[in-house]
One Martini backbone bead per residue (centre of mass of N, CA, C, O) as a GRO file, in nm:
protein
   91
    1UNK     BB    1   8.399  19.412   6.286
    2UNK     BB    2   8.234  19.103   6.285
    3UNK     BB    3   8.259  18.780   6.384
    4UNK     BB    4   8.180  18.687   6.130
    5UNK     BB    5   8.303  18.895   5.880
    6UNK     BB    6   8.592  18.782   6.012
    7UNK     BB    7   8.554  18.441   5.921
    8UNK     BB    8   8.448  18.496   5.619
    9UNK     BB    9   8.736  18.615   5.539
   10UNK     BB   10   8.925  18.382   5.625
   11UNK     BB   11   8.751  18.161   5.428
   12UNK     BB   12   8.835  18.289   5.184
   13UNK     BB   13   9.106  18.287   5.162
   14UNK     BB   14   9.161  17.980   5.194
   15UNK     BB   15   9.047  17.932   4.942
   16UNK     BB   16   9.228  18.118   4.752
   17UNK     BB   17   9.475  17.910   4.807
   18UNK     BB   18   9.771  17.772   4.591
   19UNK     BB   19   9.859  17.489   4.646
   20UNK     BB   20  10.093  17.322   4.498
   21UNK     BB   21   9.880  17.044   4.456
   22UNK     BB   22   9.639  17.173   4.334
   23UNK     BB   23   9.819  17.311   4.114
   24UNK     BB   24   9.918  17.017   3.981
   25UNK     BB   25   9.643  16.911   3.928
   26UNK     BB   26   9.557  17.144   3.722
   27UNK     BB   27   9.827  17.081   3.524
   28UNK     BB   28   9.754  16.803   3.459
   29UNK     BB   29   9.497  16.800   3.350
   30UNK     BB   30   9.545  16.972   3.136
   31UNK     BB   31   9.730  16.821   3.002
   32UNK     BB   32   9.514  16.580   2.938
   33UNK     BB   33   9.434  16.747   2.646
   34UNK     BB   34   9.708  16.616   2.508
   35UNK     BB   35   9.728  16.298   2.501
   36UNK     BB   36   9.731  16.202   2.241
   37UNK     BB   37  10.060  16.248   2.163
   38UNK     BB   38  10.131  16.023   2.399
   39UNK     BB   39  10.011  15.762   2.303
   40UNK     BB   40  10.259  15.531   2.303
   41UNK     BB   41  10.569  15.668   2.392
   42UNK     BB   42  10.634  15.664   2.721
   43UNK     BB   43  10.707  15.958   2.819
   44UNK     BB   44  10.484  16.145   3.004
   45UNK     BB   45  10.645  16.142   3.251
   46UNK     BB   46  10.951  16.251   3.189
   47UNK     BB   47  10.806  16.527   3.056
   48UNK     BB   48  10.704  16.641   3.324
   49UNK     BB   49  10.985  16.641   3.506
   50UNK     BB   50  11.125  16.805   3.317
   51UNK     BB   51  10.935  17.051   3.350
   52UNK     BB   52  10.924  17.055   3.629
   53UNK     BB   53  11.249  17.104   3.686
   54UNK     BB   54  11.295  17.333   3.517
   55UNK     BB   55  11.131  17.527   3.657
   56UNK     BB   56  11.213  17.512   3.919
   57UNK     BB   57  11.508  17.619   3.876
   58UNK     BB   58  11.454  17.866   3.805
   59UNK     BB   59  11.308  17.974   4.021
   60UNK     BB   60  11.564  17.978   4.227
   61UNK     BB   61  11.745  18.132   4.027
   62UNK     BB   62  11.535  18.367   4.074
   63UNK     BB   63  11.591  18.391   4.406
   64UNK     BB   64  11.928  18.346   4.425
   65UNK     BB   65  12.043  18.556   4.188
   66UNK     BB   66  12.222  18.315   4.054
   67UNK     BB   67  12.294  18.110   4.282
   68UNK     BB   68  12.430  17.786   4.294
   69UNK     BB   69  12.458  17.717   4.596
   70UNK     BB   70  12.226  17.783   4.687
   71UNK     BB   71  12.009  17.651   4.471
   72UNK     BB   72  12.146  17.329   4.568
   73UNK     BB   73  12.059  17.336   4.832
   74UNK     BB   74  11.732  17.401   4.787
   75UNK     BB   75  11.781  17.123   4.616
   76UNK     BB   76  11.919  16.901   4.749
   77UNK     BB   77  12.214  16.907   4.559
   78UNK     BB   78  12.473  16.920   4.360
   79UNK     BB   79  12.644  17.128   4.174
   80UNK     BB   80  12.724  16.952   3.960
   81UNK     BB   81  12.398  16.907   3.891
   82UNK     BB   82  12.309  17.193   3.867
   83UNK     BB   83  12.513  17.191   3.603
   84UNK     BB   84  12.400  16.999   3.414
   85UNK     BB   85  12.093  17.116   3.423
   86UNK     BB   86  12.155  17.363   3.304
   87UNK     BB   87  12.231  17.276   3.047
   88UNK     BB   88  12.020  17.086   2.956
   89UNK     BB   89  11.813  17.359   2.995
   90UNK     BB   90  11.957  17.636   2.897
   91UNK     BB   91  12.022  17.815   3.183
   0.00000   0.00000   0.00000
């Protein structure tokens, strides 16, 4: 493989990956298609909050084998927030 065609092909790789950010900007984005439901009712905020709280908690206790104390570990929480929190999402 000549140095260009791996510098080429790290280029790609590098546009590839979706970053947190990227990834958070492109599904807020999206979600604005849908804005009229929320236009003057104040929930938008609490609303993506919790969509995205409720899908991170998921996935943490899907990472940590539904281990309760690591994943308030890694959610820098304390378990009985992280209980509190599984209940009220039903997770």
């Amino acid at each position: 493989m000549t140095r260009t065609s791996s510098k080429s092909l790290k280029q790609r790789k590098k546009n590839k990956k979706v970053t947190l950010e990227k990834a958070i900007k492109q599904l807020v984005s999206q979600y604005f298609t849908t804005i009229e439901q929320h236009q003057g009712n104040g929930v938008l905020h609490q609303e993506l909050i919790r969509r995205v709280e409720r899908e991170l908690i998921h996935q943490v206790m899907k990472h940590t084998e539904h281990n309760q104390s690591q994943t308030a570990k890694i959610l820098g929480i304390s378990r009985t927030t992280l209980r509190k929190k599984l209940d009220d999402y039903q997770l």
